[in-house]
Coordinates of C-alpha atoms in Angstrom, one line a residue:
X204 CA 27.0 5.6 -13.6
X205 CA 26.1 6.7 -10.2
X206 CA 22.6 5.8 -8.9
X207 CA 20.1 7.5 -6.3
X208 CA 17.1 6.5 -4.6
X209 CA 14.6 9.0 -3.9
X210 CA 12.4 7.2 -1.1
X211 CA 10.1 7.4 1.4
X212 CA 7.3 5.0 3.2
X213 CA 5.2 8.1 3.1
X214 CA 3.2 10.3 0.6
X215 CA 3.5 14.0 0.1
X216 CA 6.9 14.5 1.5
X217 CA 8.5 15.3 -1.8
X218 CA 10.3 12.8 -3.4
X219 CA 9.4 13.8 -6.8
X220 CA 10.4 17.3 -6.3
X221 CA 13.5 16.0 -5.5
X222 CA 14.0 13.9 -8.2
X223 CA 13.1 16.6 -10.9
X224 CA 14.9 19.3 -9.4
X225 CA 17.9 17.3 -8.2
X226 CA 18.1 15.5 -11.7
X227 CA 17.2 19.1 -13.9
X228 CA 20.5 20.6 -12.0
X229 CA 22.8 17.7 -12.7
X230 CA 21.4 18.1 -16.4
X231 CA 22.4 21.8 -16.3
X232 CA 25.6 21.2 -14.9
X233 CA 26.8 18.9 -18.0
X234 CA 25.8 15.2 -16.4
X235 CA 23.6 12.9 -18.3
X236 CA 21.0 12.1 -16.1
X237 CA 17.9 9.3 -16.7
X238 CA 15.1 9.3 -14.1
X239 CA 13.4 6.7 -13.2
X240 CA 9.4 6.4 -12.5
X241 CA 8.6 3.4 -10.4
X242 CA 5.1 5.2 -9.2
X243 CA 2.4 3.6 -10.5
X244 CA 0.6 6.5 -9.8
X245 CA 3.4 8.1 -12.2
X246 CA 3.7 11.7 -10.6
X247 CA 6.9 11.7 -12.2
X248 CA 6.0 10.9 -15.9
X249 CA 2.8 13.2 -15.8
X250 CA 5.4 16.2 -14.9
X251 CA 7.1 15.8 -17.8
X252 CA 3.4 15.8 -19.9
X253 CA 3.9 11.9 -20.7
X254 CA 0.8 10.3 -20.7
X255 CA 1.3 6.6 -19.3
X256 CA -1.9 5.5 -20.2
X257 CA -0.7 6.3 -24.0
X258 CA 2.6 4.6 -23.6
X259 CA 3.5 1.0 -25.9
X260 CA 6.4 0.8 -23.2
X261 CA 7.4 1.6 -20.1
X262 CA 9.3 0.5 -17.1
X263 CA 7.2 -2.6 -16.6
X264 CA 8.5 -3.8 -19.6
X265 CA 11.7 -4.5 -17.5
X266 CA 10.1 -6.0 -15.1
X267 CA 8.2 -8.5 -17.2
X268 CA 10.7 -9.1 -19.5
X269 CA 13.7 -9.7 -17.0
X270 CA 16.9 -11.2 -18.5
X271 CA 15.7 -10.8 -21.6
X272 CA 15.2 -7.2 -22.3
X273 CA 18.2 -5.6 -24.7
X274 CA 19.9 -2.5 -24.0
X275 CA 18.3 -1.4 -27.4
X276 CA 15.1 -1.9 -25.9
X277 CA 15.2 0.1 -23.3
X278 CA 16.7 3.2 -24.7
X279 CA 13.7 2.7 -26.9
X280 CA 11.5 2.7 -24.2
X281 CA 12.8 6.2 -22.9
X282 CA 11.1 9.7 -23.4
X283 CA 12.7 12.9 -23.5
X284 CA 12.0 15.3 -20.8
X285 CA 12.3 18.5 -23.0
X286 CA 15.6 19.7 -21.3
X287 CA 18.7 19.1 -22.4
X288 CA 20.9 15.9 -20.8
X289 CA 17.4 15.0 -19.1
X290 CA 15.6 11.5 -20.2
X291 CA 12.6 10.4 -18.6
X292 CA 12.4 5.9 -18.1
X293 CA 8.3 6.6 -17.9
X294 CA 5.9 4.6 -15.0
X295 CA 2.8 2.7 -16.2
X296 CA -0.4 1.7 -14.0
X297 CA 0.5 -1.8 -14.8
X298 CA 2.9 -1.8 -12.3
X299 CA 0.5 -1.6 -9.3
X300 CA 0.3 -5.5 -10.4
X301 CA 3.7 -6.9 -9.9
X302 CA 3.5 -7.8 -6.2
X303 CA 0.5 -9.8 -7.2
X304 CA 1.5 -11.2 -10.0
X305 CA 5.2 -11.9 -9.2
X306 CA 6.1 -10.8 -6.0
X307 CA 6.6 -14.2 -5.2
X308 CA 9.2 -15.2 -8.0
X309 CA 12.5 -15.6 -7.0
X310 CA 14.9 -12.9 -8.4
X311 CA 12.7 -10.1 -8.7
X312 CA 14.4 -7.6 -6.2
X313 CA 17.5 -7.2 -8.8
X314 CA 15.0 -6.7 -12.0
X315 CA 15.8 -2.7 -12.1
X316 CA 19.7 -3.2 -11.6
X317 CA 20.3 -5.7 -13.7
X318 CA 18.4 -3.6 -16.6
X319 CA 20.1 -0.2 -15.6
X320 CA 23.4 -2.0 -16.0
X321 CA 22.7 -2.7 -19.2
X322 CA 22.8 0.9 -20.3
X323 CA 25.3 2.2 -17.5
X324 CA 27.6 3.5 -20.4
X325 CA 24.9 6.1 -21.1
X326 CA 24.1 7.9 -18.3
X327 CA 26.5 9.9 -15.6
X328 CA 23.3 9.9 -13.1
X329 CA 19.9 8.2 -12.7
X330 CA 17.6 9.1 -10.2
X331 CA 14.7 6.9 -9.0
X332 CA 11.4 7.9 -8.0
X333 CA 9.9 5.5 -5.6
X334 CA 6.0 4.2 -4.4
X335 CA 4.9 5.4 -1.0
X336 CA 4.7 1.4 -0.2
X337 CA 7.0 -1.3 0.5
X338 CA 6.9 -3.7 -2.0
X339 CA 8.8 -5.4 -5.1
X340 CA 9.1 -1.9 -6.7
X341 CA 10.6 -0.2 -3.9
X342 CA 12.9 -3.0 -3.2
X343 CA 14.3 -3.5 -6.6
X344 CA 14.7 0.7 -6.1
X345 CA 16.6 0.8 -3.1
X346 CA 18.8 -2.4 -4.3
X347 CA 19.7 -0.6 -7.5
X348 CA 21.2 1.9 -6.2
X349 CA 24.1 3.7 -4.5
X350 CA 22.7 6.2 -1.9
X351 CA 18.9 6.1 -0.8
X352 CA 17.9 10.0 -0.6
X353 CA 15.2 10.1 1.8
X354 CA 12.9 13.3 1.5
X355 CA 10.9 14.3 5.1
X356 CA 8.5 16.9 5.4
X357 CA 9.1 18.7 8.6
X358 CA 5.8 18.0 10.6
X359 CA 5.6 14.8 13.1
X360 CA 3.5 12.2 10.8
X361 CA 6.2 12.3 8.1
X362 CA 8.6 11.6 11.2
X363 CA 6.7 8.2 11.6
X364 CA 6.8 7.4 7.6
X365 CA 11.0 7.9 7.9
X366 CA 10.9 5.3 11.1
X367 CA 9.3 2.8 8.8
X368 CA 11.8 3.6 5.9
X369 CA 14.5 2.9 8.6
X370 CA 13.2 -0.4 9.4
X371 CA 12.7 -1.7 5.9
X372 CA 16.4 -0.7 4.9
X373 CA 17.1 -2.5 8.1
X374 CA 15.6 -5.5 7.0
X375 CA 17.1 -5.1 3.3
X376 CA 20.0 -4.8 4.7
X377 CA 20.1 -8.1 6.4
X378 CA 18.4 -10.0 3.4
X379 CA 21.2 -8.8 1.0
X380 CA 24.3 -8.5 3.1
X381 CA 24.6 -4.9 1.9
X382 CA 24.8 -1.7 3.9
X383 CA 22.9 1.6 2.0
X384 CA 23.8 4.4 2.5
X385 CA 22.0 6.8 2.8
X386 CA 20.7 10.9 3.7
X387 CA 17.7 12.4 5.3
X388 CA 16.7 15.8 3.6
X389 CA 14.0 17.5 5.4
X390 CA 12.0 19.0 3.1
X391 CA 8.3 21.8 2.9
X392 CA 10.3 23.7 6.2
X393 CA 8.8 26.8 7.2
X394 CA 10.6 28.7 10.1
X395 CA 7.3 30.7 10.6
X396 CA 5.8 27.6 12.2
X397 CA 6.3 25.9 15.2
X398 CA 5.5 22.2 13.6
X399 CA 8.6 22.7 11.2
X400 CA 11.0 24.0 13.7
X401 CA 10.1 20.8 16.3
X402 CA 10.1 18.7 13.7
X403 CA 13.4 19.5 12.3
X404 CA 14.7 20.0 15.5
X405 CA 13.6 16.2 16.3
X406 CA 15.0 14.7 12.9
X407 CA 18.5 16.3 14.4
X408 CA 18.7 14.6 17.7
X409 CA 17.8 11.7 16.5
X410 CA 19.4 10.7 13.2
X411 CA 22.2 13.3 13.8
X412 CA 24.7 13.0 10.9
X413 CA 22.9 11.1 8.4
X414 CA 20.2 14.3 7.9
X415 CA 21.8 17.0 5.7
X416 CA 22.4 20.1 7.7
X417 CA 20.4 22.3 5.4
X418 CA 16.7 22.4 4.8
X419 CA 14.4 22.7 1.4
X420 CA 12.1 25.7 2.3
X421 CA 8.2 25.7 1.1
X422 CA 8.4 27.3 -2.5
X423 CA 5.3 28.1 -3.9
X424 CA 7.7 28.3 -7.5
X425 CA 7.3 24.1 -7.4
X426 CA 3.8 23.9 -8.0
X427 CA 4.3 26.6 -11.0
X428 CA 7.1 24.7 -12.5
X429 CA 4.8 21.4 -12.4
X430 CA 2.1 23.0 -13.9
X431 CA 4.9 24.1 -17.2
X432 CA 5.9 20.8 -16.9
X433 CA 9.5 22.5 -16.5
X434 CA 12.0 21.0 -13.5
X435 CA 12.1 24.2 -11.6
X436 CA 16.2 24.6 -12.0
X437 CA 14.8 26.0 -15.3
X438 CA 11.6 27.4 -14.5
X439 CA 12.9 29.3 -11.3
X440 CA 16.6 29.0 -11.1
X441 CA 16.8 32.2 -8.6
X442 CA 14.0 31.0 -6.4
X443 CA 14.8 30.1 -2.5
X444 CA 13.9 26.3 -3.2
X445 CA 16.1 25.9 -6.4
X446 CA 19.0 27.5 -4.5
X447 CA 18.4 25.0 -1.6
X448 CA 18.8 22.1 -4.0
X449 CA 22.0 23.5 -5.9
X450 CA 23.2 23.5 -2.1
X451 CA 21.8 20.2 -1.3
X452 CA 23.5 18.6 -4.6
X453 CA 27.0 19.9 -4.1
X454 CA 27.0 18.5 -1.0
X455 CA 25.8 15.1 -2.2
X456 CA 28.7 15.2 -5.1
X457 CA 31.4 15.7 -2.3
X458 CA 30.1 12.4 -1.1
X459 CA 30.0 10.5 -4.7
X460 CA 33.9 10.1 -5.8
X461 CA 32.2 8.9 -9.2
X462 CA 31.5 12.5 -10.0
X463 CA 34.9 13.9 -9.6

């Protein structure tokens, strides 16, 4: 089971896009893929028509639970997504509590790994959808995984959101002995405007090899496929965005032996 991190200390940049599209197209090509909501805003479980306000569980069961939560338990706690090879580990408000209520208690950061290990025979690929915020959720997020995909919108604030997501694997990276690897994918670029082309042209110079040498291109065809509640590989699977992804995920395979 090979694990990604979609994650960024900044809004609006598209990190859920990228884990619905990323994880609909594994889905299509055969993989079983889960996906992960760790929002407790839950962008990622409302896509999918999930209400988390209805839900009995959710993935703050894990975190409350800890040890003591059963494989059993939390495939129960899963929702399909409606595709095929897609399952859906649904957010809940609740967790906007958990750095108040157990930030502070020793252990926490490994909650999330230690629970997807549990089920690790089940699933080929799980993508995580991260908070905008550093915190217990995005730490237990970036330490259960095996590459950190790091979405940027190409305009100069988001620039400053990916400097502070560079410092706080920096400082994981000293807490846990562990170096994450990782990939920049600039994301909502439009070569009609100057802002994109700066941007982009910045992101290059300065983080060089670790951004993918591609771009994700503004596609109205998102916001349509969110509104079906549909990832747009099957919504839209000829439009410009979807074919960025495909493009985008073969190259993150060639870096994942697993998926050989």
């Amino acid at each position: 089971m090979v694990i990604w991190t979609v994650a960024n200390q900044k809004g609006g940049v598209g990190k859920t896009s990228t884990t619905v599209t990323l994880g609909g197209l594994l889905a299509q090509r055969g993989y079983k893929v889960l996906l992960v909501d760790t929002d407790p805003h839950a962008s990622l479980t409302y896509y999918f028509g999930i209400d988390a306000e209805e839900l009995e569980v959710s993935v703050y069961d894990i975190f409350i639970r800890g040890k003591d939560i059963s494989s059993e338990e939390i495939l129960q706690s899963l929702c399909p997504s409606g595709m095929a090879n897609l399952d859906i580990l649904p957010s809940s408000m609740a967790l906007a509590t958990l750095d108040r209520s157990l930030g502070s208690k020793g252990g926490m950061g490994l909650m999330l790994k230690k629970a997807l290990q549990k089920i690790k025979k089940e699933y080929d690929y799980v993508l995580i959808d991260c908070p905008p915020v550093m915190g217990v959720l995005m730490v237990n997020a970036i330490a259960a995984c095996d590459r950190i995909l790091i979405p940027v919108q190409t305009e100069f604030l988001a620039l400053k959101g990916l400097e502070r997501m560079i410092a706080t694997m920096a400082l994981m990276r000293t807490s846990q002995q562990k170096e994450y690897a990782y990939t920049i994918i600039p994301t909502m670029y439009d070569k009609r405007t100057k802002a994109s082309l700066e941007a982009y042209k910045e992101l290059k110079a300065k983080y060089q090899d670790r951004v993918w040498s591609a771009v994700i291109p503004v596609d109205t065809k998102f916001r349509d496929a969110s509104l079906a509640q549909t990832p747009p590989s099957e919504f839209a699977s000829a439009s410009r965005g979807v074919f960025a992804y495909n493009t985008l995920l073969t190259y993150l395979l060639q870096l994942t032996p697993e998926s050989a």
